[in-house]
Amino acid sequence: MSDLHEFQKKNGAIYGNSFPAIQNFGDSPDEYRAAHAGCALFDLTGLGFLKLTGKDVHDLLHRLTMNEMRKMQHGDILVNAFTNAKGKLVDAFFQIKNADGYHLITSHGQGEALMAWLDRYIFVEHVVCENRSERVRLFLLAGNEAVAVAGLDAMPLTSSATTIADVPVTCLPVAHLCPKGLLLVVDAEHALAVYQALALAEVCTPAGAEVYNMLRVEQAVPQFGNEFRQEDTNPYEAGLHSFINYNKGCYIGQEVIARLDTYDKVKFEYATLAIDGAMTAELPAAVLDGDQEVGMLTTCTRDPQKSTASLAIGRIRRKALQEKNTFVIHSGEKSLQVKVLSSTFSDVSSS
């Protein structure tokens, strides 16, 4: 066990099998309050961190990704994704421009898989891919006080440098692929010092996966393994349609993705859902309209405002959403009502 894990365990960390690995620190309601009114500290160990350099790296990434990246300047960060020839997501990631190339912050556990996938498309190009996932640690600060805790004057628009516990730290403004906040990039050898300093700050509360997922559902943030799996889900079904650029030119999967949009062929909408009870069924779980399956629940968490209710993310058939916005899900021996709060294309608020 690392020194960082020892420190977390001594401070009440309860571990599980999900991402993030820490479930909570014994007081999820307090952690949730901190994530809004104060500052919550999440250890996102497990996210992949790749460094790509070489004179051809810009052209390579441009022809492999679905978002426009040609105007990126040093320090810029954007949400991007790789898709396969069938228009299915390989992974979605944060892309950061630096002096000699790019950093990619991938989904949890996907660093090595993306290295292998990229290698399939590097032939004579001068591109060097390095998996630095074990050499850095990533912490997320979420909440109104996150900027102050990080030692910044305002939320940055691009990558910014700060110092915490005399350690250089890179701060990235993030949203969409993780809860909104500041993602801190720290050399692994200094991770304990930085985490300790943050955890002991007056307005900063260490938090775990229970609250992380509450924030994720509230903000409709998709996660690998839940809302999308490698080469299984298109960007529309995973709520990533806002990061498709239709004018950038060809990339792998571009024609399929364009046809889905042009000919209105997207079958499922990415949706946030409210459930009128405690959800205990194993995920993914079928969403039903009568006896007909019309969708799938992919993430579920306790509603922080109503202890007897749940909030969820899932995907619902567009045809079903055109007719209604209330469905059913089976949880144990109970049938619970599922109401669609928002979805990719449909206006469900007045349904």
PDB file of C-alpha atoms in Angstrom, residues 51-217:
ATOM      1  CA  LYS A  51       2.211  12.150 -23.550  1.00  0.00           C
ATOM      2  CA  LEU A  52       2.358  12.431 -27.353  1.00  0.00           C
ATOM      3  CA  THR A  53       5.215  14.224 -29.086  1.00  0.00           C
ATOM      4  CA  GLY A  54       6.930  14.337 -32.486  1.00  0.00           C
ATOM      5  CA  LYS A  55       6.710  16.493 -35.581  1.00  0.00           C
ATOM      6  CA  ASP A  56       3.694  14.575 -36.945  1.00  0.00           C
ATOM      7  CA  VAL A  57       1.665  14.330 -33.731  1.00  0.00           C
ATOM      8  CA  HIS A  58      -0.603  17.251 -34.626  1.00  0.00           C
ATOM      9  CA  ASP A  59      -1.607  15.776 -37.997  1.00  0.00           C
ATOM     10  CA  LEU A  60      -2.049  12.293 -36.524  1.00  0.00           C
ATOM     11  CA  LEU A  61      -4.431  13.435 -33.798  1.00  0.00           C
ATOM     12  CA  HIS A  62      -6.340  15.657 -36.203  1.00  0.00           C
ATOM     13  CA  ARG A  63      -7.191  12.729 -38.473  1.00  0.00           C
ATOM     14  CA  LEU A  64      -8.087  10.406 -35.577  1.00  0.00           C
ATOM     15  CA  THR A  65     -10.288  12.655 -33.412  1.00  0.00           C
ATOM     16  CA  MET A  66     -13.812  14.036 -33.790  1.00  0.00           C
ATOM     17  CA  ASN A  67     -13.348  17.539 -32.325  1.00  0.00           C
ATOM     18  CA  GLU A  68     -11.587  20.514 -33.932  1.00  0.00           C
ATOM     19  CA  MET A  69      -8.092  20.835 -32.453  1.00  0.00           C
ATOM     20  CA  ARG A  70      -6.147  22.738 -35.124  1.00  0.00           C
ATOM     21  CA  LYS A  71      -6.493  26.110 -33.374  1.00  0.00           C
ATOM     22  CA  MET A  72      -5.308  24.905 -29.973  1.00  0.00           C
ATOM     23  CA  GLN A  73      -2.669  27.094 -28.340  1.00  0.00           C
ATOM     24  CA  HIS A  74      -0.205  26.235 -25.589  1.00  0.00           C
ATOM     25  CA  GLY A  75      -2.172  25.425 -22.427  1.00  0.00           C
ATOM     26  CA  ASP A  76      -5.546  24.960 -24.140  1.00  0.00           C
ATOM     27  CA  ILE A  77      -7.706  22.025 -23.052  1.00  0.00           C
ATOM     28  CA  LEU A  78     -10.664  20.479 -24.851  1.00  0.00           C
ATOM     29  CA  VAL A  79     -12.847  17.380 -24.755  1.00  0.00           C
ATOM     30  CA  ASN A  80     -12.086  15.040 -27.638  1.00  0.00           C
ATOM     31  CA  ALA A  81     -12.637  11.414 -28.596  1.00  0.00           C
ATOM     32  CA  PHE A  82     -11.406   8.602 -30.791  1.00  0.00           C
ATOM     33  CA  THR A  83     -14.010   6.634 -32.739  1.00  0.00           C
ATOM     34  CA  ASN A  84     -13.658   3.501 -34.828  1.00  0.00           C
ATOM     35  CA  ALA A  85     -14.679   2.964 -38.448  1.00  0.00           C
ATOM     36  CA  LYS A  86     -18.253   2.214 -37.321  1.00  0.00           C
ATOM     37  CA  GLY A  87     -18.530   5.531 -35.486  1.00  0.00           C
ATOM     38  CA  LYS A  88     -18.321   3.886 -32.054  1.00  0.00           C
ATOM     39  CA  LEU A  89     -16.339   5.462 -29.236  1.00  0.00           C
ATOM     40  CA  VAL A  90     -12.904   4.064 -28.483  1.00  0.00           C
ATOM     41  CA  ASP A  91     -12.459   6.568 -25.655  1.00  0.00           C
ATOM     42  CA  ALA A  92     -13.199  10.176 -24.740  1.00  0.00           C
ATOM     43  CA  PHE A  93     -10.467  12.242 -23.125  1.00  0.00           C
ATOM     44  CA  PHE A  94      -9.162  15.654 -22.163  1.00  0.00           C
ATOM     45  CA  GLN A  95      -6.611  16.891 -24.703  1.00  0.00           C
ATOM     46  CA  ILE A  96      -4.076  19.475 -23.490  1.00  0.00           C
ATOM     47  CA  LYS A  97      -1.679  21.336 -25.786  1.00  0.00           C
ATOM     48  CA  ASN A  98       1.830  21.799 -24.438  1.00  0.00           C
ATOM     49  CA  ALA A  99       5.140  23.093 -25.771  1.00  0.00           C
ATOM     50  CA  ASP A 100       6.204  19.921 -27.591  1.00  0.00           C
ATOM     51  CA  GLY A 101       2.963  18.046 -28.210  1.00  0.00           C
ATOM     52  CA  TYR A 102      -0.114  16.971 -26.281  1.00  0.00           C
ATOM     53  CA  HIS A 103      -1.188  15.300 -23.064  1.00  0.00           C
ATOM     54  CA  LEU A 104      -4.268  13.067 -23.150  1.00  0.00           C
ATOM     55  CA  ILE A 105      -6.105  12.320 -19.913  1.00  0.00           C
ATOM     56  CA  THR A 106      -8.038   9.156 -20.691  1.00  0.00           C
ATOM     57  CA  SER A 107     -10.805   7.214 -18.997  1.00  0.00           C
ATOM     58  CA  HIS A 108      -9.859   5.134 -15.973  1.00  0.00           C
ATOM     59  CA  GLY A 109      -7.773   2.100 -16.862  1.00  0.00           C
ATOM     60  CA  GLN A 110      -7.608   3.009 -20.554  1.00  0.00           C
ATOM     61  CA  GLY A 111      -4.085   4.422 -20.855  1.00  0.00           C
ATOM     62  CA  GLU A 112      -2.448   1.224 -22.086  1.00  0.00           C
ATOM     63  CA  ALA A 113      -5.401   0.299 -24.310  1.00  0.00           C
ATOM     64  CA  LEU A 114      -5.238   3.672 -26.059  1.00  0.00           C
ATOM     65  CA  MET A 115      -1.487   3.320 -26.515  1.00  0.00           C
ATOM     66  CA  ALA A 116      -2.112   0.059 -28.369  1.00  0.00           C
ATOM     67  CA  TRP A 117      -4.962   1.559 -30.406  1.00  0.00           C
ATOM     68  CA  LEU A 118      -2.866   4.563 -31.463  1.00  0.00           C
ATOM     69  CA  ASP A 119       0.013   2.303 -32.449  1.00  0.00           C
ATOM     70  CA  ARG A 120      -2.199   0.738 -35.134  1.00  0.00           C
ATOM     71  CA  TYR A 121      -2.312   4.088 -36.956  1.00  0.00           C
ATOM     72  CA  ILE A 122       1.328   5.125 -36.665  1.00  0.00           C
ATOM     73  CA  PHE A 123       3.252   3.967 -39.741  1.00  0.00           C
ATOM     74  CA  VAL A 124       6.010   6.275 -40.968  1.00  0.00           C
ATOM     75  CA  GLU A 125       4.886   9.247 -38.859  1.00  0.00           C
ATOM     76  CA  HIS A 126       7.316  10.751 -36.384  1.00  0.00           C
ATOM     77  CA  VAL A 127       5.185  10.338 -33.255  1.00  0.00           C
ATOM     78  CA  VAL A 128       6.267   9.185 -29.806  1.00  0.00           C
ATOM     79  CA  CYS A 129       3.582   7.920 -27.397  1.00  0.00           C
ATOM     80  CA  GLU A 130       4.454   7.596 -23.730  1.00  0.00           C
ATOM     81  CA  ASN A 131       2.190   6.184 -21.023  1.00  0.00           C
ATOM     82  CA  ARG A 132       2.837   8.309 -17.935  1.00  0.00           C
ATOM     83  CA  SER A 133      -0.166   7.038 -15.966  1.00  0.00           C
ATOM     84  CA  GLU A 134       2.004   5.632 -13.170  1.00  0.00           C
ATOM     85  CA  ARG A 135       4.182   8.746 -12.980  1.00  0.00           C
ATOM     86  CA  VAL A 136       1.469  11.296 -12.220  1.00  0.00           C
ATOM     87  CA  ARG A 137      -1.466  11.541  -9.824  1.00  0.00           C
ATOM     88  CA  LEU A 138      -4.691  13.344 -10.606  1.00  0.00           C
ATOM     89  CA  PHE A 139      -6.818  15.042  -7.955  1.00  0.00           C
ATOM     90  CA  LEU A 140     -10.110  16.872  -8.533  1.00  0.00           C
ATOM     91  CA  LEU A 141     -11.199  19.916  -6.532  1.00  0.00           C
ATOM     92  CA  ALA A 142     -14.949  20.579  -6.834  1.00  0.00           C
ATOM     93  CA  GLY A 143     -17.036  23.284  -5.186  1.00  0.00           C
ATOM     94  CA  ASN A 144     -17.268  27.038  -4.737  1.00  0.00           C
ATOM     95  CA  GLU A 145     -13.961  27.231  -2.866  1.00  0.00           C
ATOM     96  CA  ALA A 146     -11.941  25.050  -5.254  1.00  0.00           C
ATOM     97  CA  VAL A 147     -10.130  27.963  -6.884  1.00  0.00           C
ATOM     98  CA  ALA A 148      -9.080  29.463  -3.545  1.00  0.00           C
ATOM     99  CA  VAL A 149      -7.937  26.096  -2.191  1.00  0.00           C
ATOM    100  CA  ALA A 150      -5.742  25.662  -5.275  1.00  0.00           C
ATOM    101  CA  GLY A 151      -4.144  29.038  -4.599  1.00  0.00           C
ATOM    102  CA  LEU A 152      -5.544  30.735  -7.707  1.00  0.00           C
ATOM    103  CA  ASP A 153      -7.286  34.101  -7.999  1.00  0.00           C
ATOM    104  CA  ALA A 154      -9.914  32.959 -10.501  1.00  0.00           C
ATOM    105  CA  MET A 155     -10.985  29.878 -12.417  1.00  0.00           C
ATOM    106  CA  PRO A 156      -8.462  29.582 -15.266  1.00  0.00           C
ATOM    107  CA  LEU A 157      -9.547  29.190 -18.865  1.00  0.00           C
ATOM    108  CA  THR A 158      -6.450  27.182 -19.777  1.00  0.00           C
ATOM    109  CA  SER A 159      -3.803  25.097 -18.043  1.00  0.00           C
ATOM    110  CA  SER A 160      -2.329  27.067 -15.128  1.00  0.00           C
ATOM    111  CA  ALA A 161       0.563  26.526 -12.747  1.00  0.00           C
ATOM    112  CA  THR A 162       0.353  26.765  -8.971  1.00  0.00           C
ATOM    113  CA  THR A 163       2.322  25.553  -5.963  1.00  0.00           C
ATOM    114  CA  ILE A 164       0.881  23.408  -3.176  1.00  0.00           C
ATOM    115  CA  ALA A 165       3.081  22.284  -0.275  1.00  0.00           C
ATOM    116  CA  ASP A 166       6.065  23.679  -2.210  1.00  0.00           C
ATOM    117  CA  VAL A 167       5.263  21.269  -5.058  1.00  0.00           C
ATOM    118  CA  PRO A 168       4.634  22.473  -8.642  1.00  0.00           C
ATOM    119  CA  VAL A 169       1.078  21.556  -9.667  1.00  0.00           C
ATOM    120  CA  THR A 170      -0.708  21.939 -13.007  1.00  0.00           C
ATOM    121  CA  CYS A 171      -4.350  23.057 -12.723  1.00  0.00           C
ATOM    122  CA  LEU A 172      -6.807  22.216 -15.504  1.00  0.00           C
ATOM    123  CA  PRO A 173     -10.351  23.628 -15.676  1.00  0.00           C
ATOM    124  CA  VAL A 174     -12.541  20.603 -16.421  1.00  0.00           C
ATOM    125  CA  ALA A 175     -16.148  19.570 -17.005  1.00  0.00           C
ATOM    126  CA  HIS A 176     -18.129  17.142 -19.196  1.00  0.00           C
ATOM    127  CA  LEU A 177     -15.893  14.067 -18.634  1.00  0.00           C
ATOM    128  CA  CYS A 178     -15.743  14.510 -14.860  1.00  0.00           C
ATOM    129  CA  PRO A 179     -17.616  16.786 -12.448  1.00  0.00           C
ATOM    130  CA  LYS A 180     -16.904  20.473 -12.958  1.00  0.00           C
ATOM    131  CA  GLY A 181     -13.859  21.741 -11.105  1.00  0.00           C
ATOM    132  CA  LEU A 182     -10.078  21.890 -11.149  1.00  0.00           C
ATOM    133  CA  LEU A 183      -8.104  18.810 -12.124  1.00  0.00           C
ATOM    134  CA  LEU A 184      -4.669  18.844 -10.491  1.00  0.00           C
ATOM    135  CA  VAL A 185      -1.755  17.059 -12.162  1.00  0.00           C
ATOM    136  CA  VAL A 186       0.999  16.129  -9.688  1.00  0.00           C
ATOM    137  CA  ASP A 187       4.185  14.083 -10.023  1.00  0.00           C
ATOM    138  CA  ALA A 188       3.520  10.766  -8.270  1.00  0.00           C
ATOM    139  CA  GLU A 189       6.505  11.153  -5.951  1.00  0.00           C
ATOM    140  CA  HIS A 190       4.974  14.341  -4.496  1.00  0.00           C
ATOM    141  CA  ALA A 191       1.339  13.185  -4.451  1.00  0.00           C
ATOM    142  CA  LEU A 192       1.227  12.527  -0.699  1.00  0.00           C
ATOM    143  CA  ALA A 193       2.516  15.993   0.209  1.00  0.00           C
ATOM    144  CA  VAL A 194      -0.010  17.704  -2.067  1.00  0.00           C
ATOM    145  CA  TYR A 195      -2.941  15.545  -0.963  1.00  0.00           C
ATOM    146  CA  GLN A 196      -2.103  16.041   2.720  1.00  0.00           C
ATOM    147  CA  ALA A 197      -1.921  19.812   2.335  1.00  0.00           C
ATOM    148  CA  LEU A 198      -5.267  19.900   0.545  1.00  0.00           C
ATOM    149  CA  ALA A 199      -6.997  17.472   2.913  1.00  0.00           C
ATOM    150  CA  LEU A 200      -5.915  19.524   5.931  1.00  0.00           C
ATOM    151  CA  ALA A 201      -7.038  22.852   4.433  1.00  0.00           C
ATOM    152  CA  GLU A 202      -9.860  24.395   6.457  1.00  0.00           C
ATOM    153  CA  VAL A 203     -12.516  24.408   3.730  1.00  0.00           C
ATOM    154  CA  CYS A 204     -11.432  21.239   1.893  1.00  0.00           C
ATOM    155  CA  THR A 205     -13.090  17.863   2.544  1.00  0.00           C
ATOM    156  CA  PRO A 206     -11.782  14.550   1.140  1.00  0.00           C
ATOM    157  CA  ALA A 207     -14.585  12.756  -0.699  1.00  0.00           C
ATOM    158  CA  GLY A 208     -15.222   9.499  -2.527  1.00  0.00           C
ATOM    159  CA  ALA A 209     -17.111   7.753  -5.303  1.00  0.00           C
ATOM    160  CA  GLU A 210     -20.562   8.104  -3.729  1.00  0.00           C
ATOM    161  CA  VAL A 211     -20.452  11.897  -3.954  1.00  0.00           C
ATOM    162  CA  TYR A 212     -18.428  11.855  -7.188  1.00  0.00           C
ATOM    163  CA  ASN A 213     -21.263   9.916  -8.837  1.00  0.00           C
ATOM    164  CA  MET A 214     -23.906  12.229  -7.362  1.00  0.00           C
ATOM    165  CA  LEU A 215     -22.132  15.152  -9.025  1.00  0.00           C
ATOM    166  CA  ARG A 216     -21.648  13.168 -12.210  1.00  0.00           C
ATOM    167  CA  VAL A 217     -25.356  12.376 -12.480  1.00  0.00           C
TER     168      VAL A 217
END
